[in-house]
Coordinates of C-alpha atoms and ligand atoms in Angstrom, one line a residue:
M1 CA 305.8 23.1 20.5
S2 CA 308.1 24.0 23.3
V3 CA 308.8 27.3 24.8
Q4 CA 312.4 26.4 25.6
S5 CA 314.8 25.3 23.0
S6 CA 315.9 21.7 23.7
A7 CA 318.5 19.2 22.6
T8 CA 317.7 16.1 20.6
N9 CA 319.1 12.7 21.6
T10 CA 322.0 13.4 19.2
G11 CA 322.9 16.4 21.2
A12 CA 321.9 18.9 18.5
A13 CA 320.0 21.9 19.7
R14 CA 316.4 21.9 18.7
Y15 CA 314.2 24.9 18.0
D16 CA 310.6 25.5 16.9
V17 CA 311.8 27.7 14.1
V18 CA 315.1 28.5 12.4
V19 CA 315.2 31.9 10.7
V20 CA 317.8 32.6 8.1
G21 CA 318.8 36.3 7.8
A22 CA 318.6 39.3 10.2
G23 CA 317.4 42.0 7.9
F24 CA 314.1 43.7 8.5
A25 CA 312.3 40.4 7.7
G26 CA 314.3 38.2 10.0
M27 CA 314.2 40.7 12.9
Y28 CA 310.4 41.1 12.8
M29 CA 309.9 37.3 12.4
L30 CA 312.0 36.7 15.5
H31 CA 310.0 39.3 17.4
R32 CA 306.7 37.8 16.5
L33 CA 307.8 34.2 17.2
R34 CA 309.0 35.2 20.6
G35 CA 305.7 36.9 21.3
L36 CA 303.9 33.7 20.5
G37 CA 306.1 31.6 22.7
F38 CA 308.0 29.8 20.0
T39 CA 311.7 29.1 20.3
A40 CA 313.7 30.5 17.5
R41 CA 317.3 30.9 16.3
V42 CA 318.3 33.4 13.7
Y43 CA 321.4 32.9 11.7
E44 CA 323.0 35.9 10.0
Q45 CA 326.1 35.7 7.9
G46 CA 327.0 39.4 8.5
S47 CA 328.2 40.7 11.8
G48 CA 325.2 42.8 12.5
V49 CA 321.5 43.3 11.9
G50 CA 320.0 45.3 9.0
G51 CA 320.6 43.1 6.0
T52 CA 320.5 45.4 2.9
W53 CA 321.5 48.4 5.1
Y54 CA 324.3 46.5 6.7
W55 CA 325.9 45.5 3.3
N56 CA 325.1 48.5 1.0
R57 CA 327.3 51.2 2.5
Y58 CA 328.3 52.9 -0.7
P59 CA 328.3 56.7 -1.0
G60 CA 324.8 58.0 -1.7
A61 CA 323.0 54.9 -0.5
R62 CA 319.5 55.7 0.8
C63 CA 316.0 54.4 0.5
D64 CA 313.8 55.3 -2.4
V65 CA 310.5 54.9 -0.5
E66 CA 310.1 57.8 1.9
S67 CA 311.3 57.0 5.3
M68 CA 308.1 57.9 7.1
Q69 CA 306.7 55.0 5.1
Y70 CA 309.8 52.8 4.7
S71 CA 309.7 51.8 8.4
Y72 CA 308.1 49.2 10.6
S73 CA 304.4 49.8 11.5
F74 CA 304.1 46.9 14.0
S75 CA 304.9 49.1 17.0
D76 CA 303.1 52.4 17.3
E77 CA 305.5 53.6 20.0
L78 CA 308.4 52.9 17.7
Q79 CA 306.8 54.8 14.8
Q80 CA 305.8 57.7 17.0
Q81 CA 309.2 58.0 18.7
W82 CA 311.7 57.4 15.9
N83 CA 312.9 60.7 14.3
W84 CA 313.7 60.3 10.6
S85 CA 315.9 63.2 9.7
E86 CA 315.3 63.3 5.9
R87 CA 312.7 62.5 3.4
Y88 CA 314.8 59.6 2.2
A89 CA 317.1 58.5 5.1
P90 CA 320.7 57.8 4.2
Q91 CA 322.0 54.3 4.8
P92 CA 323.8 55.0 8.1
E93 CA 320.5 56.2 9.6
I94 CA 318.5 53.2 8.4
L95 CA 321.2 50.9 9.8
Q96 CA 321.0 52.9 13.1
Y97 CA 317.2 52.3 13.0
A98 CA 317.7 48.6 12.5
N99 CA 320.1 48.5 15.5
H100 CA 317.7 50.5 17.6
V101 CA 314.9 48.0 16.8
A102 CA 317.3 45.1 17.7
D103 CA 318.1 46.8 21.1
R104 CA 314.6 48.0 21.8
F105 CA 313.1 44.5 21.3
D106 CA 316.1 42.7 22.8
L107 CA 316.5 40.7 19.6
R108 CA 320.3 40.0 19.6
R109 CA 320.3 37.2 22.2
D110 CA 318.6 34.9 19.7
I111 CA 320.7 35.9 16.7
Q112 CA 323.9 34.2 15.8
F113 CA 326.0 36.5 13.7
D114 CA 328.9 35.7 11.4
T115 CA 327.2 32.4 10.6
R116 CA 326.0 31.2 7.2
V117 CA 323.3 28.6 6.8
E118 CA 324.8 26.2 4.3
R119 CA 322.3 23.3 4.2
A120 CA 318.8 22.4 5.3
S121 CA 317.4 18.9 4.9
F122 CA 313.9 17.8 5.7
D123 CA 313.3 14.5 7.5
E124 CA 309.9 13.2 6.4
R125 CA 309.6 10.7 9.2
D126 CA 309.8 13.3 12.0
N127 CA 308.8 16.4 10.1
L128 CA 312.0 18.1 11.1
W129 CA 314.5 20.2 9.3
S130 CA 318.2 19.7 10.0
V131 CA 320.0 23.0 9.5
T132 CA 323.8 23.0 9.1
T133 CA 325.7 26.2 9.5
S134 CA 329.2 27.5 8.5
D135 CA 330.5 26.8 12.0
G136 CA 330.0 23.1 11.3
K137 CA 327.1 22.7 13.7
T138 CA 323.7 21.2 12.9
V139 CA 320.5 22.1 14.7
T140 CA 317.0 20.8 14.1
A141 CA 313.8 22.8 13.8
R142 CA 310.2 22.1 13.0
F143 CA 310.1 25.1 10.7
V144 CA 312.6 27.1 8.6
V145 CA 311.9 30.6 7.5
L146 CA 314.0 32.0 4.8
A147 CA 314.4 35.7 5.4
T148 CA 317.4 35.8 3.1
G149 CA 316.4 38.9 1.2
C150 CA 315.6 39.5 -2.5
L151 CA 318.6 41.7 -3.1
S152 CA 321.3 40.2 -0.9
N153 CA 323.4 38.1 -3.3
A154 CA 325.7 40.7 -4.9
R155 CA 326.5 39.9 -8.5
K156 CA 330.1 40.0 -9.5
P157 CA 330.3 40.4 -13.3
D158 CA 332.1 37.9 -15.3
I159 CA 334.6 40.2 -17.1
K160 CA 337.8 38.9 -18.4
G161 CA 340.7 40.1 -16.4
L162 CA 338.7 41.5 -13.5
D163 CA 340.8 39.7 -10.9
R164 CA 344.0 41.0 -12.5
F165 CA 343.1 44.7 -11.9
E166 CA 345.7 46.1 -9.5
G167 CA 343.7 49.0 -8.1
K168 CA 341.0 48.6 -5.4
V169 CA 337.8 47.0 -6.5
Y170 CA 334.5 47.6 -4.6
H171 CA 331.1 46.2 -5.0
T172 CA 328.2 48.5 -4.0
G173 CA 326.4 45.6 -2.3
H174 CA 329.5 44.6 -0.3
W175 CA 330.9 48.0 0.6
P176 CA 333.8 48.1 3.2
H177 CA 333.0 49.2 6.7
D178 CA 335.9 51.6 6.8
E179 CA 335.7 54.8 4.9
V180 CA 336.7 54.7 1.3
D181 CA 338.6 57.7 0.0
F182 CA 338.5 58.4 -3.7
T183 CA 340.3 61.7 -3.5
G184 CA 342.6 62.2 -6.4
L185 CA 341.8 58.9 -8.0
R186 CA 340.5 58.0 -11.4
V187 CA 337.5 55.8 -10.7
G188 CA 335.5 53.6 -13.1
V189 CA 331.9 52.7 -12.2
I190 CA 330.4 49.7 -14.0
G191 CA 326.6 49.6 -13.9
T192 CA 323.9 52.2 -14.0
G193 CA 321.1 50.7 -11.9
S194 CA 319.9 52.3 -8.7
S195 CA 323.2 51.8 -6.8
G196 CA 325.3 53.3 -9.7
I197 CA 322.9 56.2 -10.1
Q198 CA 323.0 57.0 -6.3
S199 CA 326.8 56.7 -6.0
V200 CA 328.1 58.4 -9.2
P201 CA 327.3 62.0 -8.1
M202 CA 328.9 61.4 -4.7
I203 CA 332.0 59.7 -6.1
A204 CA 332.4 62.5 -8.7
E205 CA 332.7 65.1 -6.0
E206 CA 335.7 63.3 -4.5
A207 CA 337.5 61.6 -7.3
S208 CA 339.8 63.3 -9.8
H209 CA 337.9 61.6 -12.6
V210 CA 335.0 59.2 -13.0
T211 CA 334.2 57.1 -16.0
V212 CA 330.7 55.6 -16.0
F213 CA 330.4 52.4 -18.0
Q214 CA 326.7 52.1 -19.1
R215 CA 325.1 49.1 -20.8
T216 CA 321.5 50.2 -20.2
A217 CA 320.3 53.8 -19.8
Q218 CA 317.8 54.1 -17.0
F219 CA 314.7 56.2 -16.3
S220 CA 315.5 58.2 -13.1
I221 CA 313.3 60.7 -11.3
P222 CA 314.7 63.3 -8.9
A223 CA 314.4 62.4 -5.3
R224 CA 314.0 66.1 -4.1
N225 CA 315.5 64.9 -0.9
A226 CA 315.4 67.3 2.0
G227 CA 315.3 67.5 5.8
L228 CA 312.0 66.5 7.3
T229 CA 310.3 69.3 9.2
D230 CA 308.5 68.7 12.5
E231 CA 305.3 69.5 10.8
E232 CA 305.9 66.8 8.2
R233 CA 306.8 64.2 10.8
N234 CA 303.9 65.1 12.9
W235 CA 301.4 64.8 10.0
F236 CA 302.5 61.2 9.5
R237 CA 302.4 60.4 13.2
A238 CA 298.9 61.8 13.5
N239 CA 297.7 60.0 10.4
Y240 CA 299.6 56.7 10.7
P241 CA 296.5 54.6 11.2
E242 CA 295.1 55.6 7.8
V243 CA 298.5 55.8 6.1
R244 CA 299.4 52.3 7.1
R245 CA 295.9 50.9 6.4
F246 CA 295.9 52.4 2.9
A247 CA 299.4 51.1 2.2
R248 CA 298.5 47.6 3.3
E249 CA 295.0 47.2 2.0
Q250 CA 294.4 49.5 -0.8
S251 CA 297.6 50.4 -2.5
K252 CA 299.3 48.6 -5.4
N253 CA 302.8 49.1 -4.1
G254 CA 302.6 49.5 -0.4
I255 CA 302.9 53.3 -0.5
Y256 CA 300.3 55.9 0.7
T257 CA 299.6 58.1 -2.2
E258 CA 296.8 59.4 -4.5
M259 CA 295.2 56.6 -6.5
P260 CA 294.9 57.8 -10.2
D261 CA 291.4 57.6 -11.7
R262 CA 292.3 58.4 -15.3
G263 CA 294.7 57.2 -18.0
A264 CA 297.4 59.2 -19.6
L265 CA 295.5 59.5 -22.9
D266 CA 292.4 60.9 -21.2
D267 CA 294.2 64.2 -20.9
G268 CA 295.4 66.5 -23.7
D269 CA 299.1 67.3 -24.3
N270 CA 299.2 70.4 -22.1
K271 CA 297.4 69.0 -19.2
R272 CA 299.4 65.7 -19.3
R273 CA 302.6 67.6 -19.4
S274 CA 301.7 69.8 -16.5
N275 CA 300.8 66.7 -14.5
Y276 CA 304.1 65.0 -15.2
E277 CA 305.9 68.3 -14.4
A278 CA 304.1 68.5 -11.0
R279 CA 305.2 65.0 -10.2
W280 CA 308.7 65.6 -11.4
Q281 CA 308.9 68.6 -9.2
R282 CA 307.5 66.6 -6.2
G283 CA 310.1 63.9 -6.9
G284 CA 310.1 60.2 -6.0
L285 CA 308.4 57.0 -7.0
T286 CA 304.9 58.5 -7.2
F287 CA 305.8 59.8 -10.7
M288 CA 304.6 56.5 -11.9
T289 CA 301.2 56.8 -10.3
V290 CA 300.2 60.0 -12.0
Y291 CA 298.0 57.9 -14.4
N292 CA 296.5 54.5 -14.0
N293 CA 297.6 52.9 -17.2
L294 CA 301.3 53.6 -17.5
A295 CA 302.2 50.0 -16.7
L296 CA 299.5 48.7 -19.1
D297 CA 299.3 50.7 -22.3
K298 CA 302.4 51.3 -24.4
T299 CA 301.1 54.5 -26.0
A300 CA 300.3 55.9 -22.5
N301 CA 303.6 54.8 -21.2
D302 CA 305.4 56.5 -24.1
T303 CA 304.0 59.9 -23.0
A304 CA 305.7 59.5 -19.6
A305 CA 308.9 58.1 -21.1
D306 CA 309.1 61.0 -23.6
F307 CA 308.7 63.4 -20.8
V308 CA 311.6 62.0 -18.9
R309 CA 313.7 61.7 -22.0
D310 CA 313.1 65.4 -22.7
K311 CA 314.1 66.2 -19.1
I312 CA 317.4 64.4 -19.6
A313 CA 318.0 66.4 -22.8
E314 CA 317.3 69.6 -20.9
I315 CA 319.7 68.8 -18.0
V316 CA 322.7 67.3 -19.9
R317 CA 324.5 69.9 -21.9
D318 CA 326.4 67.6 -24.3
P319 CA 323.9 66.3 -26.8
A320 CA 325.7 63.1 -27.5
T321 CA 325.9 62.3 -23.8
A322 CA 322.3 63.2 -23.3
Q323 CA 321.3 60.9 -26.1
L324 CA 323.2 58.0 -24.6
L325 CA 321.6 58.6 -21.2
Q326 CA 318.1 58.5 -22.7
P327 CA 316.6 55.1 -22.2
N328 CA 314.8 53.8 -25.3
D329 CA 314.9 50.0 -25.1
H330 CA 312.2 49.4 -22.4
P331 CA 309.0 51.1 -21.2
I332 CA 309.4 53.4 -18.3
G333 CA 308.7 51.6 -15.0
S334 CA 309.2 48.1 -16.5
K335 CA 312.5 48.1 -14.7
R336 CA 312.4 49.6 -11.2
I337 CA 312.7 53.3 -11.8
C338 CA 315.6 55.0 -10.1
I339 CA 315.4 58.0 -7.7
D340 CA 318.4 60.2 -7.9
T341 CA 320.0 63.3 -6.6
D342 CA 321.8 65.2 -9.5
Y343 CA 322.6 62.1 -11.5
F344 CA 322.0 63.5 -14.9
A345 CA 323.6 66.9 -14.0
T346 CA 326.7 65.1 -12.9
F347 CA 327.5 64.4 -16.5
N348 CA 328.0 68.2 -17.0
R349 CA 331.0 68.1 -14.7
P350 CA 334.4 68.2 -16.4
N351 CA 335.6 65.2 -14.5
V352 CA 332.8 62.8 -15.5
A353 CA 332.6 60.8 -18.7
L354 CA 330.1 58.3 -20.0
V355 CA 331.1 55.2 -22.0
D356 CA 328.6 53.1 -23.9
I357 CA 329.4 49.5 -23.3
K358 CA 326.3 48.3 -25.1
T359 CA 327.8 49.3 -28.5
N360 CA 331.4 48.6 -27.3
P361 CA 331.3 45.9 -24.6
I362 CA 334.2 45.7 -22.2
E363 CA 336.8 43.6 -23.9
E364 CA 338.9 43.0 -20.8
I365 CA 340.3 44.6 -17.7
T366 CA 344.0 44.9 -17.6
K367 CA 346.2 45.6 -14.5
T368 CA 345.5 49.3 -14.8
A369 CA 342.6 49.9 -17.2
I370 CA 339.3 48.9 -18.8
R371 CA 339.6 48.1 -22.5
T372 CA 336.6 48.9 -24.6
G373 CA 336.3 49.7 -28.3
G374 CA 340.0 48.9 -28.6
K375 CA 340.9 51.7 -26.2
D376 CA 342.3 51.5 -22.7
I377 CA 340.7 53.8 -20.0
E378 CA 343.3 54.0 -17.2
L379 CA 341.8 53.7 -13.7
D380 CA 343.0 53.7 -10.1
A381 CA 339.8 52.1 -8.6
L382 CA 336.8 50.2 -9.8
V383 CA 333.2 50.3 -8.4
L384 CA 331.0 47.4 -9.5
A385 CA 327.4 48.6 -9.3
T386 CA 326.3 45.5 -11.0
G387 CA 323.3 44.6 -8.8
F388 CA 322.2 41.3 -7.5
D389 CA 321.1 37.8 -8.4
A390 CA 317.7 38.9 -7.3
M391 CA 314.9 37.1 -5.5
T392 CA 316.3 33.6 -5.8
G393 CA 320.1 34.1 -5.5
S394 CA 320.5 33.8 -1.8
V395 CA 318.0 31.0 -1.5
A396 CA 319.9 29.1 -4.3
K397 CA 323.1 29.3 -2.3
I398 CA 321.7 27.2 0.5
A399 CA 321.6 23.4 -0.2
I400 CA 317.9 22.8 0.6
S401 CA 316.5 19.3 0.2
G402 CA 312.9 18.5 0.7
R403 CA 310.6 15.5 0.2
G404 CA 312.3 12.5 -1.4
G405 CA 315.7 14.3 -1.3
Q406 CA 314.7 16.7 -4.1
T407 CA 316.6 20.0 -3.9
L408 CA 315.0 23.3 -4.3
N409 CA 317.5 24.2 -7.0
Q410 CA 316.4 21.2 -9.0
K411 CA 312.8 22.1 -8.6
W412 CA 313.4 25.8 -9.5
A413 CA 315.8 25.0 -12.4
D414 CA 313.3 26.4 -14.9
G415 CA 312.3 29.3 -12.6
P416 CA 310.9 29.6 -9.1
R417 CA 307.6 27.9 -8.4
T418 CA 305.7 28.8 -5.2
Y419 CA 302.2 29.0 -3.9
L420 CA 301.6 32.7 -2.9
G421 CA 305.3 33.3 -2.8
L422 CA 305.3 31.7 0.6
M423 CA 305.9 28.0 0.2
S424 CA 307.0 25.6 -2.5
A425 CA 305.4 22.1 -2.9
G426 CA 307.7 19.3 -1.8
F427 CA 309.3 21.5 0.9
P428 CA 307.1 21.2 3.9
N429 CA 307.4 23.7 6.8
L430 CA 309.7 25.9 4.8
F431 CA 308.5 29.5 4.4
V432 CA 310.0 32.3 2.3
I433 CA 309.5 35.9 3.3
T434 CA 308.8 38.1 0.2
G435 CA 309.5 35.1 -2.0
P436 CA 309.1 34.9 -5.8
G437 CA 305.4 34.9 -6.6
S438 CA 304.6 37.7 -4.0
P439 CA 304.6 41.5 -4.6
S440 CA 308.0 41.8 -2.8
V441 CA 310.3 44.0 -4.9
L442 CA 307.4 45.7 -6.6
S443 CA 306.4 47.2 -3.3
N444 CA 307.4 49.1 -0.2
M445 CA 309.1 46.0 1.1
I446 CA 308.6 46.7 4.8
V447 CA 304.9 46.5 4.2
S448 CA 305.3 43.2 2.3
I449 CA 307.6 41.9 4.9
E450 CA 305.2 42.6 7.8
Q451 CA 302.4 41.0 5.9
H452 CA 304.3 37.8 5.3
V453 CA 305.6 37.6 8.9
D454 CA 302.1 38.2 10.3
W455 CA 300.6 35.6 8.0
I456 CA 303.3 33.0 8.9
S457 CA 302.9 33.8 12.6
D458 CA 299.2 33.3 12.5
C459 CA 299.7 30.1 10.5
L460 CA 302.1 28.6 13.1
S461 CA 299.7 29.5 15.9
H462 CA 296.9 27.8 14.0
M463 CA 299.0 24.7 13.6
R464 CA 300.0 24.6 17.3
D465 CA 296.4 25.1 18.4
N466 CA 295.2 22.2 16.1
A467 CA 298.1 19.9 16.9
L468 CA 299.3 20.0 13.3
E469 CA 302.9 19.2 12.5
A470 CA 303.5 19.6 8.9
M471 CA 302.2 22.0 6.2
E472 CA 302.9 22.0 2.5
A473 CA 301.8 23.8 -0.6
E474 CA 299.6 21.5 -2.8
R475 CA 301.0 21.1 -6.3
D476 CA 297.7 22.0 -7.9
A477 CA 297.4 25.2 -5.9
E478 CA 301.0 26.0 -6.7
D479 CA 300.4 25.4 -10.5
R480 CA 297.4 27.6 -10.5
W481 CA 299.2 30.4 -8.6
V482 CA 302.2 30.3 -10.9
A483 CA 299.9 30.5 -13.9
H484 CA 298.1 33.4 -12.3
V485 CA 301.3 35.3 -11.6
N486 CA 302.4 34.8 -15.2
D487 CA 298.9 35.9 -16.6
V488 CA 298.9 39.1 -14.5
A489 CA 302.4 39.9 -15.6
A490 CA 301.6 39.2 -19.3
N491 CA 298.9 41.8 -19.2
T492 CA 301.4 44.5 -18.4
L493 CA 304.4 46.1 -20.0
Y494 CA 306.8 44.6 -17.4
P495 CA 307.9 41.5 -19.3
Q496 CA 309.1 43.8 -22.2
A497 CA 312.2 44.8 -20.3
N498 CA 315.3 42.7 -19.8
S499 CA 315.2 43.4 -16.1
W500 CA 316.3 41.6 -12.9
Y501 CA 312.6 41.0 -12.2
M502 CA 312.9 38.6 -15.2
G503 CA 316.3 37.2 -14.1
A504 CA 317.7 38.8 -17.3
N505 CA 320.8 40.2 -15.6
I506 CA 322.2 36.8 -14.8
P507 CA 323.6 34.8 -17.7
G508 CA 321.8 31.4 -17.9
K509 CA 319.0 32.3 -15.4
P510 CA 315.6 31.3 -16.6
R511 CA 313.5 34.3 -17.9
I512 CA 310.3 34.4 -16.0
F513 CA 308.7 37.3 -14.3
M514 CA 309.3 36.6 -10.6
P515 CA 307.3 39.1 -8.5
Y516 CA 303.5 39.2 -8.3
I517 CA 302.2 42.3 -10.0
G518 CA 298.5 42.1 -8.9
G519 CA 299.1 44.7 -6.1
V520 CA 299.8 44.7 -2.4
G521 CA 296.2 45.2 -1.3
P522 CA 294.6 42.5 -3.5
Y523 CA 297.4 40.1 -2.7
R524 CA 296.9 40.6 1.0
Q525 CA 293.2 39.9 0.6
I526 CA 294.0 36.6 -1.3
C527 CA 296.3 35.5 1.5
N528 CA 293.8 36.4 4.1
D529 CA 291.0 34.5 2.3
V530 CA 293.2 31.4 1.9
A531 CA 293.8 31.4 5.7
A532 CA 290.1 32.0 6.4
R533 CA 289.2 29.0 4.3
G534 CA 291.4 26.8 6.5
Y535 CA 294.6 27.4 4.6
E536 CA 293.1 26.3 1.3
G537 CA 295.7 24.9 -1.1
F538 CA 298.0 23.8 1.7
A539 CA 298.0 20.3 3.0
M540 CA 298.3 20.2 6.8
T541 CA 298.9 17.0 8.8
G542 CA 299.2 16.0 12.4
R543 CA 301.7 13.6 14.0
R544 CA 299.5 10.5 13.7
Q545 CA 298.8 11.1 10.0
T546 CA 302.5 11.5 9.3
Q547 CA 303.3 8.2 11.1
Q548 CA 300.6 6.4 9.2
A549 CA 301.9 7.8 5.9
A550 CA 305.5 6.7 6.8
A551 CA 304.3 3.2 7.7
S552 CA 302.3 2.6 4.5
Ligands
FAD601 C1 320.6 49.8 -2.1 C2 319.2 49.3 -1.8 C3 318.2 50.2 -1.5 C4 316.9 49.7 -1.3 N1 315.9 50.7 -1.0 C5 314.7 50.2 -0.8 C6 313.6 51.1 -0.6 O1 313.8 52.3 -0.5 N2 312.4 50.6 -0.4 C7 312.1 49.3 -0.4 O2 311.0 48.9 -0.2 N3 313.1 48.4 -0.6 C8 314.4 48.8 -0.8 N4 315.4 47.9 -1.0 C9 315.1 46.5 -0.9 C10 315.5 46.0 0.5 O3 316.3 44.9 0.2 C11 314.3 45.7 1.4 O4 313.6 46.9 1.5 C12 314.6 45.1 2.7 O5 315.7 45.8 3.4 C13 314.8 43.6 2.7 O6 314.9 43.1 4.0 P1 315.1 41.5 4.2 O7 315.2 41.3 5.6 O8 314.0 40.8 3.5 O9 316.4 41.2 3.3 P2 317.8 41.7 3.5 O10 317.9 43.1 4.1 O11 318.5 41.5 2.2 O12 318.4 40.7 4.6 C14 318.7 39.4 4.4 C15 319.8 38.9 5.2 O13 320.0 37.5 5.1 C16 321.3 37.2 5.2 N5 321.5 35.9 4.6 C17 321.3 35.5 3.3 N6 321.6 34.2 3.1 C18 322.0 33.8 4.3 C19 322.5 32.5 4.7 N7 322.6 31.5 3.9 N8 322.9 32.4 6.0 C20 322.9 33.4 6.9 N9 322.4 34.7 6.5 C21 322.0 34.8 5.2 C22 322.0 38.3 4.5 O14 323.4 38.5 4.9 C23 321.2 39.5 4.9 O15 321.7 40.2 6.0 C24 316.6 48.4 -1.3 C25 317.7 47.5 -1.6 C26 318.9 47.9 -1.9 C27 320.0 46.9 -2.2

């Protein structure tokens, strides 16, 4: 493989690797490829780096994994020098960090912004991908890496009359770059997932009135966000080797925290309650790791769910509103739990109302109102906090055709099929970062991104060193992995929820549990073992074998 990009005899630029997306995955992938001497071109449809943090600029947007951990670990200088200001950094600061990384590692010169990848076709004779972009150009590459993001395809709900609404309509996942001012406006927020829960308290401080349209009540834990002290930052900096090692190798979810050694039913009522109370006071995602069986045992799970339901009833003064806000149709944690700042307390404000659209679905949107239960709720602006076509949505928007002209959308029509979440049989030399079948959205995603990027980088070096040109998941290995992913999920409470992990938020999308729930540490070990056994389950071929196969 070449160090310089070159042109083919048709004049198309040729790269070793095309990377799609310039979020944290695409940026680190580019950095590693460069370091290994591969030529790479990154295409990004946005005008800047940062992915999630470029698009999701809604009020209140911030990470829910603590910033000292939700950050790159590949450069010790970077992690020692960057100063996170708060326990959970707000979106502008995370975007600033992404830009800092792009500058520090001089990434921009190989990223083409404002350019969508629209099509990628594999040529079996030459083992090359042709990649066509929205500027009408086609380039070729030996490898394509989809760093397109699990939560990057914002879902616009299909509600009658939405396009007719005369006020401003905003999607949290596509927030404008200019400041949005809700002062004096009556705002409707549709959706109560993480983005709705983060934004409602902020919007309520500005708007004259906010109506929250809720289909599913959510479990949410207080963030207890606060400024980071020097002492806290320095503790992480001094302990990063162990913090990062634990997150990568030992943890279930890529987060450094205590590992529980007992189940919820091993403690009596008082002890259990005081443990939950301590985690509630601490705040954050580690609420779910107080016991080791909350994701496995419904009776154990109920104790945690009851605790949170009681908290909601304590915080929200109006009993009918409190009852509506109490989730009771899914086990706690079977949908990603939300981390909030004053979400439930916001419903005590006189200018905030909750409307139950599970019982009374939205009938239609008129020029000035949302109609539900036969009643019009007049609004000046609408916020769609309706989430994403998760995990597969952005991949599905690219016309990808592999061996024999089969498209990835055809192959995944009944749900995504991958080996290790990294490759799909029939699509040689095409990698997905944090793809379905890997821990991805169940983890601190930067940990999972770094693991995939490092694995792919090692794999490409191995292929170059051994004069290998094509690599492909074997169908048997893929079938076994898909079965394993499903088996592991079936032993947990996760499939009991109609969640976006299951594709349940998208009408018509097949219901299968997409991420791998076996844990970040064990998953990494599996991937490492596969590589150590000569990339077991992947077929790798050199140029001569490819030519022989084409001739026969
Ligand atoms: C509001 C919000 C908060 C989150 N908080 C956390 C958190 O606290 N902790 C955590 O672990 N995870 C969190 N996540 C998940 C987050 O998506 C990941 O942590 C991480 O940022 C993903 O990085 P990525 O590079 O894989 O994908 P993304 O950041 O989504 O980047 C993908 C990029 O690919 C581009 N792209 C897609 N298709 C194409 C195409 N065809 N052509 C060109 N470009 C394309 C997109 O424009 C996008 O910029 C959050 C997600 C959201 C939405």
